[in-house]
Amino acid sequence: MMIAKYSASGNDFVLFHSFIARDRSELARTLCDRQSGVGADGLIVLVPHAEHDFEWQFYNSDGSTAEMCGNGSRACAHYAYSNGLAPANMTFLTEAGVIGAEVEGDMVQSDLTPPKILRDDIVAGGKKWWLLDTGVPHLVTFDADMDNFDLVEARALRFEHNANVNIASVNSDGSIRVRTYERGVEDETLACGTGMAACFYRANREELVGDKAEVYPKSGETLYLGLEEGTITFKGLVKKTFETVLDVK
Ligand SMILES: N[C@H](CCC[C@H](N)C(=O)O)C(=O)O
């Protein structure tokens, strides 16, 4: 089976397509292992869908499934278009709902599911946190000192709230820096799309930024976020690192 390895702003994925949806949790753990496998933050498998261009199965590197993945959706759209599985402007089904995506060269925009504020009253570690849903759950706090990301504290909050954990800082020019501890990877990743979306949305709701912002994850790449009629648009470059034949199914 041909598999592809992609990086979307540093968040990296193994992808392939299949006619059959099956439990691939064990395969995800095997392929995503950075010592004995290909190495990735997640596995994405595209399968046929009667109404949309395709449906996907998304697995974190620990084999857990997740309803949505912002960076994965951008890599997946590029993979689908490059392999003739979908037009440049496509829709596909995730457990979070239908995602629209548009491919322009290596620049891909995903339209995420409508963001929800689940809680805005959490206090932990002397910080005020919001819990938001941008396809998956995210805790968000603002902290000017981005070096102040305590991964031990983040891990505890991740399990207490079963959510990804983000710290963000709004720059004077309205751009946002974000660091994310990712559920299911159980570590900080170089980028987390739904996490950047959650940080952007809180900053927008608190009038710290307007309806558009550049967001910089740990990888330092530039992502373009927007809020259009209640939908968060998420745009940035993706890179196909390599493709190869592997005995997977
Ligand atoms: N680890 C997340 C899913 C992937 C999210 C992230 N990679 C993104 O780009 O949105 C979770 O289990 O909630």
PDB file of C-alpha atoms and ligand atoms in Angstrom:
ATOM      1  CA  MET A   1       0.000   0.000   0.000  1.00  0.00           C
ATOM      2  CA  MET A   2       1.301   3.475  -0.872  1.00  0.00           C
ATOM      3  CA  ILE A   3       1.533   5.676   2.237  1.00  0.00           C
ATOM      4  CA  ALA A   4       2.487   9.357   2.401  1.00  0.00           C
ATOM      5  CA  LYS A   5       4.146  11.336   5.180  1.00  0.00           C
ATOM      6  CA  TYR A   6       3.084  14.961   5.538  1.00  0.00           C
ATOM      7  CA  SER A   7       4.034  17.886   7.738  1.00  0.00           C
ATOM      8  CA  ALA A   8       1.451  20.602   8.335  1.00  0.00           C
ATOM      9  CA  SER A   9       3.283  23.436  10.104  1.00  0.00           C
ATOM     10  CA  GLY A  10       5.300  20.844  12.033  1.00  0.00           C
ATOM     11  CA  ASN A  11       2.357  18.622  13.039  1.00  0.00           C
ATOM     12  CA  ASP A  12       3.116  15.460  11.095  1.00  0.00           C
ATOM     13  CA  PHE A  13       0.981  12.609   9.833  1.00  0.00           C
ATOM     14  CA  VAL A  14       1.029   9.316   7.961  1.00  0.00           C
ATOM     15  CA  LEU A  15      -1.763   9.062   5.373  1.00  0.00           C
ATOM     16  CA  PHE A  16      -3.179   6.445   3.023  1.00  0.00           C
ATOM     17  CA  HIS A  17      -6.553   5.623   1.495  1.00  0.00           C
ATOM     18  CA  SER A  18      -8.533   2.382   1.625  1.00  0.00           C
ATOM     19  CA  PHE A  19     -11.882   1.009   0.577  1.00  0.00           C
ATOM     20  CA  ILE A  20     -12.364  -0.429   4.069  1.00  0.00           C
ATOM     21  CA  ALA A  21     -12.858   1.319   7.411  1.00  0.00           C
ATOM     22  CA  ARG A  22     -11.495  -0.907  10.191  1.00  0.00           C
ATOM     23  CA  ASP A  23     -10.020  -0.361  13.665  1.00  0.00           C
ATOM     24  CA  ARG A  24      -6.516   0.936  12.966  1.00  0.00           C
ATOM     25  CA  SER A  25      -5.531   1.943  16.512  1.00  0.00           C
ATOM     26  CA  GLU A  26      -2.722  -0.621  16.675  1.00  0.00           C
ATOM     27  CA  LEU A  27      -1.523   0.360  13.185  1.00  0.00           C
ATOM     28  CA  ALA A  28      -1.483   4.019  14.277  1.00  0.00           C
ATOM     29  CA  ARG A  29       0.709   3.203  17.272  1.00  0.00           C
ATOM     30  CA  THR A  30       3.055   1.170  15.064  1.00  0.00           C
ATOM     31  CA  LEU A  31       3.375   3.695  12.237  1.00  0.00           C
ATOM     32  CA  CYS A  32       3.576   6.784  14.473  1.00  0.00           C
ATOM     33  CA  ASP A  33       6.320   5.392  16.730  1.00  0.00           C
ATOM     34  CA  ARG A  34       9.325   7.690  16.227  1.00  0.00           C
ATOM     35  CA  GLN A  35      11.875   4.945  16.983  1.00  0.00           C
ATOM     36  CA  SER A  36      10.471   1.815  15.397  1.00  0.00           C
ATOM     37  CA  GLY A  37       7.956   3.268  12.919  1.00  0.00           C
ATOM     38  CA  VAL A  38       7.655   6.038  10.365  1.00  0.00           C
ATOM     39  CA  GLY A  39       7.180   8.566  13.168  1.00  0.00           C
ATOM     40  CA  ALA A  40       4.239  10.994  13.275  1.00  0.00           C
ATOM     41  CA  ASP A  41       1.766  12.758  15.549  1.00  0.00           C
ATOM     42  CA  GLY A  42      -1.116  10.941  13.891  1.00  0.00           C
ATOM     43  CA  LEU A  43      -2.464   8.521  11.272  1.00  0.00           C
ATOM     44  CA  ILE A  44      -5.138   9.551   8.754  1.00  0.00           C
ATOM     45  CA  VAL A  45      -6.957   7.016   6.564  1.00  0.00           C
ATOM     46  CA  LEU A  46      -9.338   8.183   3.838  1.00  0.00           C
ATOM     47  CA  VAL A  47     -12.296   5.909   3.055  1.00  0.00           C
ATOM     48  CA  PRO A  48     -15.152   6.301   0.529  1.00  0.00           C
ATOM     49  CA  HIS A  49     -18.316   8.227   1.405  1.00  0.00           C
ATOM     50  CA  ALA A  50     -21.577   8.314  -0.562  1.00  0.00           C
ATOM     51  CA  GLU A  51     -22.333  12.014  -0.039  1.00  0.00           C
ATOM     52  CA  HIS A  52     -18.987  13.738   0.570  1.00  0.00           C
ATOM     53  CA  ASP A  53     -15.703  13.446  -1.309  1.00  0.00           C
ATOM     54  CA  PHE A  54     -14.531  11.016   1.382  1.00  0.00           C
ATOM     55  CA  GLU A  55     -14.663  10.258   5.095  1.00  0.00           C
ATOM     56  CA  TRP A  56     -11.581   9.982   7.263  1.00  0.00           C
ATOM     57  CA  GLN A  57     -10.384   7.980  10.243  1.00  0.00           C
ATOM     58  CA  PHE A  58      -8.114  10.057  12.510  1.00  0.00           C
ATOM     59  CA  TYR A  59      -5.831   8.516  15.119  1.00  0.00           C
ATOM     60  CA  ASN A  60      -3.421  10.194  17.506  1.00  0.00           C
ATOM     61  CA  SER A  61       0.017   8.615  17.829  1.00  0.00           C
ATOM     62  CA  ASP A  62      -1.096   6.706  20.946  1.00  0.00           C
ATOM     63  CA  GLY A  63      -3.810   4.981  18.893  1.00  0.00           C
ATOM     64  CA  SER A  64      -6.680   7.014  20.351  1.00  0.00           C
ATOM     65  CA  THR A  65      -9.209   8.432  17.908  1.00  0.00           C
ATOM     66  CA  ALA A  66     -10.098  12.127  17.829  1.00  0.00           C
ATOM     67  CA  GLU A  67     -13.104  13.860  16.361  1.00  0.00           C
ATOM     68  CA  MET A  68     -11.048  16.382  14.415  1.00  0.00           C
ATOM     69  CA  CYS A  69      -7.533  17.612  13.630  1.00  0.00           C
ATOM     70  CA  GLY A  70      -6.998  21.015  12.045  1.00  0.00           C
ATOM     71  CA  ASN A  71      -3.511  20.437  10.663  1.00  0.00           C
ATOM     72  CA  GLY A  72      -4.455  16.892   9.683  1.00  0.00           C
ATOM     73  CA  SER A  73      -7.414  18.221   7.712  1.00  0.00           C
ATOM     74  CA  ARG A  74      -5.085  20.431   5.676  1.00  0.00           C
ATOM     75  CA  ALA A  75      -2.621  17.600   4.999  1.00  0.00           C
ATOM     76  CA  CYS A  76      -5.511  15.271   4.143  1.00  0.00           C
ATOM     77  CA  ALA A  77      -7.021  17.715   1.649  1.00  0.00           C
ATOM     78  CA  HIS A  78      -3.682  18.092  -0.130  1.00  0.00           C
ATOM     79  CA  TYR A  79      -3.233  14.294  -0.195  1.00  0.00           C
ATOM     80  CA  ALA A  80      -6.763  13.762  -1.552  1.00  0.00           C
ATOM     81  CA  TYR A  81      -6.383  16.352  -4.307  1.00  0.00           C
ATOM     82  CA  SER A  82      -2.861  15.176  -5.232  1.00  0.00           C
ATOM     83  CA  ASN A  83      -4.126  11.594  -5.562  1.00  0.00           C
ATOM     84  CA  GLY A  84      -7.205  12.474  -7.611  1.00  0.00           C
ATOM     85  CA  LEU A  85      -9.554  11.489  -4.778  1.00  0.00           C
ATOM     86  CA  ALA A  86     -11.214  14.909  -4.524  1.00  0.00           C
ATOM     87  CA  PRO A  87     -11.418  18.241  -6.364  1.00  0.00           C
ATOM     88  CA  ALA A  88      -9.402  21.227  -5.090  1.00  0.00           C
ATOM     89  CA  ASN A  89     -12.536  22.453  -3.304  1.00  0.00           C
ATOM     90  CA  MET A  90     -13.820  19.501  -1.272  1.00  0.00           C
ATOM     91  CA  THR A  91     -15.872  18.375   1.703  1.00  0.00           C
ATOM     92  CA  PHE A  92     -15.144  15.377   3.881  1.00  0.00           C
ATOM     93  CA  LEU A  93     -16.728  13.805   6.927  1.00  0.00           C
ATOM     94  CA  THR A  94     -15.017  13.667  10.323  1.00  0.00           C
ATOM     95  CA  GLU A  95     -16.422  12.663  13.725  1.00  0.00           C
ATOM     96  CA  ALA A  96     -16.728  16.398  14.469  1.00  0.00           C
ATOM     97  CA  GLY A  97     -18.819  16.974  11.341  1.00  0.00           C
ATOM     98  CA  VAL A  98     -18.308  17.964   7.711  1.00  0.00           C
ATOM     99  CA  ILE A  99     -15.119  19.882   6.923  1.00  0.00           C
ATOM    100  CA  GLY A 100     -14.684  22.049   3.823  1.00  0.00           C
ATOM    101  CA  ALA A 101     -11.178  22.458   2.434  1.00  0.00           C
ATOM    102  CA  GLU A 102      -9.561  24.227  -0.507  1.00  0.00           C
ATOM    103  CA  VAL A 103      -6.165  23.363  -2.002  1.00  0.00           C
ATOM    104  CA  GLU A 104      -4.103  26.000  -3.833  1.00  0.00           C
ATOM    105  CA  GLY A 105      -0.677  24.539  -4.533  1.00  0.00           C
ATOM    106  CA  ASP A 106       0.850  23.754  -1.148  1.00  0.00           C
ATOM    107  CA  MET A 107      -1.379  26.288   0.625  1.00  0.00           C
ATOM    108  CA  VAL A 108      -4.496  24.680   2.066  1.00  0.00           C
ATOM    109  CA  GLN A 109      -7.436  26.230   3.906  1.00  0.00           C
ATOM    110  CA  SER A 110      -9.800  24.247   6.113  1.00  0.00           C
ATOM    111  CA  ASP A 111     -13.118  25.552   7.401  1.00  0.00           C
ATOM    112  CA  LEU A 112     -13.408  24.176  10.931  1.00  0.00           C
ATOM    113  CA  THR A 113     -16.601  23.270  12.779  1.00  0.00           C
ATOM    114  CA  PRO A 114     -18.324  26.185  14.602  1.00  0.00           C
ATOM    115  CA  PRO A 115     -16.357  26.936  17.812  1.00  0.00           C
ATOM    116  CA  LYS A 116     -18.065  26.536  21.201  1.00  0.00           C
ATOM    117  CA  ILE A 117     -17.092  28.030  24.562  1.00  0.00           C
ATOM    118  CA  LEU A 118     -17.696  25.196  27.054  1.00  0.00           C
ATOM    119  CA  ARG A 119     -16.378  26.929  30.201  1.00  0.00           C
ATOM    120  CA  ASP A 120     -14.777  30.323  30.985  1.00  0.00           C
ATOM    121  CA  ASP A 121     -14.388  29.952  34.760  1.00  0.00           C
ATOM    122  CA  ILE A 122     -11.473  27.566  35.278  1.00  0.00           C
ATOM    123  CA  VAL A 123      -8.624  28.749  37.535  1.00  0.00           C
ATOM    124  CA  ALA A 124      -5.502  26.595  37.770  1.00  0.00           C
ATOM    125  CA  GLY A 125      -1.853  27.345  38.422  1.00  0.00           C
ATOM    126  CA  GLY A 126      -2.752  30.973  39.090  1.00  0.00           C
ATOM    127  CA  LYS A 127      -4.101  31.328  35.520  1.00  0.00           C
ATOM    128  CA  LYS A 128      -7.609  31.771  34.093  1.00  0.00           C
ATOM    129  CA  TRP A 129      -8.506  29.077  31.557  1.00  0.00           C
ATOM    130  CA  TRP A 130     -11.295  28.726  29.054  1.00  0.00           C
ATOM    131  CA  LEU A 131     -12.417  25.315  27.791  1.00  0.00           C
ATOM    132  CA  LEU A 132     -13.408  25.495  24.117  1.00  0.00           C
ATOM    133  CA  ASP A 133     -14.455  23.031  21.440  1.00  0.00           C
ATOM    134  CA  THR A 134     -12.967  23.683  17.984  1.00  0.00           C
ATOM    135  CA  GLY A 135     -13.633  20.130  16.833  1.00  0.00           C
ATOM    136  CA  VAL A 136     -11.822  18.687  19.854  1.00  0.00           C
ATOM    137  CA  PRO A 137     -11.625  20.129  23.400  1.00  0.00           C
ATOM    138  CA  HIS A 138      -8.965  22.717  24.218  1.00  0.00           C
ATOM    139  CA  LEU A 139      -8.003  24.527  27.414  1.00  0.00           C
ATOM    140  CA  VAL A 140      -6.657  28.024  26.674  1.00  0.00           C
ATOM    141  CA  THR A 141      -4.886  30.566  28.850  1.00  0.00           C
ATOM    142  CA  PHE A 142      -2.918  33.700  28.005  1.00  0.00           C
ATOM    143  CA  ASP A 143       0.592  34.082  29.349  1.00  0.00           C
ATOM    144  CA  ALA A 144       3.019  36.753  28.148  1.00  0.00           C
ATOM    145  CA  ASP A 145       5.925  34.506  29.109  1.00  0.00           C
ATOM    146  CA  MET A 146       5.700  31.730  26.503  1.00  0.00           C
ATOM    147  CA  ASP A 147       8.707  30.030  28.096  1.00  0.00           C
ATOM    148  CA  ASN A 148       6.422  29.533  31.059  1.00  0.00           C
ATOM    149  CA  PHE A 149       4.774  26.406  29.610  1.00  0.00           C
ATOM    150  CA  ASP A 150       4.873  23.852  32.416  1.00  0.00           C
ATOM    151  CA  LEU A 151       4.347  20.491  30.682  1.00  0.00           C
ATOM    152  CA  VAL A 152       3.806  18.746  34.034  1.00  0.00           C
ATOM    153  CA  GLU A 153       0.967  21.172  34.804  1.00  0.00           C
ATOM    154  CA  ALA A 154      -0.304  20.819  31.232  1.00  0.00           C
ATOM    155  CA  ARG A 155      -0.347  17.027  31.516  1.00  0.00           C
ATOM    156  CA  ALA A 156      -2.322  17.201  34.761  1.00  0.00           C
ATOM    157  CA  LEU A 157      -4.873  19.584  33.214  1.00  0.00           C
ATOM    158  CA  ARG A 158      -5.091  17.379  30.098  1.00  0.00           C
ATOM    159  CA  PHE A 159      -6.247  14.430  32.222  1.00  0.00           C
ATOM    160  CA  GLU A 160      -8.393  16.494  34.594  1.00  0.00           C
ATOM    161  CA  HIS A 161     -10.406  17.929  31.695  1.00  0.00           C
ATOM    162  CA  ASN A 162      -9.714  15.331  28.942  1.00  0.00           C
ATOM    163  CA  ALA A 163      -8.604  18.207  26.705  1.00  0.00           C
ATOM    164  CA  ASN A 164      -5.594  19.557  24.829  1.00  0.00           C
ATOM    165  CA  VAL A 165      -3.822  22.351  26.731  1.00  0.00           C
ATOM    166  CA  ASN A 166      -2.667  25.647  25.175  1.00  0.00           C
ATOM    167  CA  ILE A 167      -0.890  28.775  26.316  1.00  0.00           C
ATOM    168  CA  ALA A 168      -1.018  31.804  24.046  1.00  0.00           C
ATOM    169  CA  SER A 169       0.320  35.343  23.909  1.00  0.00           C
ATOM    170  CA  VAL A 170      -1.125  38.165  21.792  1.00  0.00           C
ATOM    171  CA  ASN A 171       1.595  40.342  20.252  1.00  0.00           C
ATOM    172  CA  SER A 172       1.302  44.109  19.868  1.00  0.00           C
ATOM    173  CA  ASP A 173       0.703  43.672  16.107  1.00  0.00           C
ATOM    174  CA  GLY A 174      -2.323  41.414  16.742  1.00  0.00           C
ATOM    175  CA  SER A 175      -0.543  38.169  15.886  1.00  0.00           C
ATOM    176  CA  ILE A 176      -0.694  35.283  18.356  1.00  0.00           C
ATOM    177  CA  ARG A 177       1.938  32.837  19.590  1.00  0.00           C
ATOM    178  CA  VAL A 178       0.682  29.441  20.730  1.00  0.00           C
ATOM    179  CA  ARG A 179       2.171  26.385  22.446  1.00  0.00           C
ATOM    180  CA  THR A 180       0.115  23.202  22.772  1.00  0.00           C
ATOM    181  CA  TYR A 181       0.306  20.018  24.837  1.00  0.00           C
ATOM    182  CA  GLU A 182      -1.635  17.552  22.686  1.00  0.00           C
ATOM    183  CA  ARG A 183      -3.991  14.883  24.021  1.00  0.00           C
ATOM    184  CA  GLY A 184      -3.196  11.536  22.446  1.00  0.00           C
ATOM    185  CA  VAL A 185       0.366  12.533  21.632  1.00  0.00           C
ATOM    186  CA  GLU A 186       0.904  13.212  25.325  1.00  0.00           C
ATOM    187  CA  ASP A 187       3.520  15.843  24.673  1.00  0.00           C
ATOM    188  CA  GLU A 188       3.940  19.290  23.183  1.00  0.00           C
ATOM    189  CA  THR A 189       3.685  19.260  19.386  1.00  0.00           C
ATOM    190  CA  LEU A 190       5.222  21.730  16.939  1.00  0.00           C
ATOM    191  CA  ALA A 191       1.750  22.888  15.965  1.00  0.00           C
ATOM    192  CA  CYS A 192      -1.889  22.096  16.735  1.00  0.00           C
ATOM    193  CA  GLY A 193      -4.484  23.510  14.374  1.00  0.00           C
ATOM    194  CA  THR A 194      -7.588  23.229  16.533  1.00  0.00           C
ATOM    195  CA  GLY A 195      -5.485  24.562  19.401  1.00  0.00           C
ATOM    196  CA  MET A 196      -4.467  27.645  17.418  1.00  0.00           C
ATOM    197  CA  ALA A 197      -8.122  28.068  16.468  1.00  0.00           C
ATOM    198  CA  ALA A 198      -9.191  27.897  20.128  1.00  0.00           C
ATOM    199  CA  CYS A 199      -6.588  30.505  21.157  1.00  0.00           C
ATOM    200  CA  PHE A 200      -7.597  32.762  18.248  1.00  0.00           C
ATOM    201  CA  TYR A 201     -11.275  32.436  19.161  1.00  0.00           C
ATOM    202  CA  ARG A 202     -10.737  33.344  22.820  1.00  0.00           C
ATOM    203  CA  ALA A 203      -8.587  36.333  21.818  1.00  0.00           C
ATOM    204  CA  ASN A 204     -11.318  37.423  19.395  1.00  0.00           C
ATOM    205  CA  ARG A 205     -14.097  37.023  21.983  1.00  0.00           C
ATOM    206  CA  GLU A 206     -12.039  39.092  24.456  1.00  0.00           C
ATOM    207  CA  GLU A 207     -11.449  41.720  21.734  1.00  0.00           C
ATOM    208  CA  LEU A 208      -7.678  41.248  21.819  1.00  0.00           C
ATOM    209  CA  VAL A 209      -7.694  40.569  18.053  1.00  0.00           C
ATOM    210  CA  GLY A 210     -10.094  41.205  15.175  1.00  0.00           C
ATOM    211  CA  ASP A 211     -11.665  38.633  12.833  1.00  0.00           C
ATOM    212  CA  LYS A 212      -8.319  37.797  11.224  1.00  0.00           C
ATOM    213  CA  ALA A 213      -4.947  36.993  12.812  1.00  0.00           C
ATOM    214  CA  GLU A 214      -1.599  35.446  11.997  1.00  0.00           C
ATOM    215  CA  VAL A 215      -0.808  32.663  14.453  1.00  0.00           C
ATOM    216  CA  TYR A 216       2.658  31.237  15.133  1.00  0.00           C
ATOM    217  CA  PRO A 217       2.950  27.760  16.699  1.00  0.00           C
ATOM    218  CA  LYS A 218       6.135  26.342  18.222  1.00  0.00           C
ATOM    219  CA  SER A 219       7.433  25.485  14.712  1.00  0.00           C
ATOM    220  CA  GLY A 220       7.455  29.212  13.907  1.00  0.00           C
ATOM    221  CA  GLU A 221       5.460  28.732  10.694  1.00  0.00           C
ATOM    222  CA  THR A 222       2.744  31.269   9.886  1.00  0.00           C
ATOM    223  CA  LEU A 223      -0.909  30.224   9.970  1.00  0.00           C
ATOM    224  CA  TYR A 224      -3.743  32.495   8.895  1.00  0.00           C
ATOM    225  CA  LEU A 225      -6.922  32.310  10.976  1.00  0.00           C
ATOM    226  CA  GLY A 226     -10.192  34.058  10.320  1.00  0.00           C
ATOM    227  CA  LEU A 227     -13.703  34.185  11.711  1.00  0.00           C
ATOM    228  CA  GLU A 228     -16.356  34.305   8.996  1.00  0.00           C
ATOM    229  CA  GLU A 229     -20.056  34.018   9.898  1.00  0.00           C
ATOM    230  CA  GLY A 230     -19.328  31.888  12.947  1.00  0.00           C
ATOM    231  CA  THR A 231     -16.886  29.587  11.158  1.00  0.00           C
ATOM    232  CA  ILE A 232     -13.141  29.572  11.812  1.00  0.00           C
ATOM    233  CA  THR A 233     -11.049  29.432   8.638  1.00  0.00           C
ATOM    234  CA  PHE A 234      -7.544  27.994   9.015  1.00  0.00           C
ATOM    235  CA  LYS A 235      -4.941  28.388   6.248  1.00  0.00           C
ATOM    236  CA  GLY A 236      -1.283  27.496   5.876  1.00  0.00           C
ATOM    237  CA  LEU A 237       1.320  25.513   3.978  1.00  0.00           C
ATOM    238  CA  VAL A 238       1.552  21.737   4.004  1.00  0.00           C
ATOM    239  CA  LYS A 239       4.514  19.633   2.865  1.00  0.00           C
ATOM    240  CA  LYS A 240       4.552  16.077   1.554  1.00  0.00           C
ATOM    241  CA  THR A 241       7.767  14.806   3.107  1.00  0.00           C
ATOM    242  CA  PHE A 242       7.864  11.457   1.253  1.00  0.00           C
ATOM    243  CA  GLU A 243       5.755   8.554   0.045  1.00  0.00           C
ATOM    244  CA  THR A 244       6.604   4.868   0.023  1.00  0.00           C
ATOM    245  CA  VAL A 245       5.080   1.407  -0.220  1.00  0.00           C
ATOM    246  CA  LEU A 246       4.381  -0.311   3.107  1.00  0.00           C
ATOM    247  CA  ASP A 247       2.552  -3.519   3.970  1.00  0.00           C
ATOM    248  CA  VAL A 248      -0.416  -1.893   5.729  1.00  0.00           C
ATOM    249  CA  LYS A 249      -4.192  -2.323   5.446  1.00  0.00           C
TER     250      LYS A 249
HETATM  251  N1  LIG B   1      -4.654  15.525  19.704  1.00  0.00           N
HETATM  252  C1  LIG B   1      -5.985  16.060  19.401  1.00  0.00           C
HETATM  253  C2  LIG B   1      -6.361  15.728  17.950  1.00  0.00           C
HETATM  254  C3  LIG B   1      -5.402  16.371  16.957  1.00  0.00           C
HETATM  255  C4  LIG B   1      -5.464  17.862  17.035  1.00  0.00           C
HETATM  256  C5  LIG B   1      -4.312  18.611  16.392  1.00  0.00           C
HETATM  257  N2  LIG B   1      -3.252  17.828  15.835  1.00  0.00           N
HETATM  258  C6  LIG B   1      -4.812  19.623  15.371  1.00  0.00           C
HETATM  259  O1  LIG B   1      -4.072  19.978  14.442  1.00  0.00           O
HETATM  260  O2  LIG B   1      -5.956  20.120  15.550  1.00  0.00           O
HETATM  261  C7  LIG B   1      -7.015  15.412  20.339  1.00  0.00           C
HETATM  262  O3  LIG B   1      -6.930  14.217  20.592  1.00  0.00           O
HETATM  263  O4  LIG B   1      -7.921  16.153  20.766  1.00  0.00           O
END
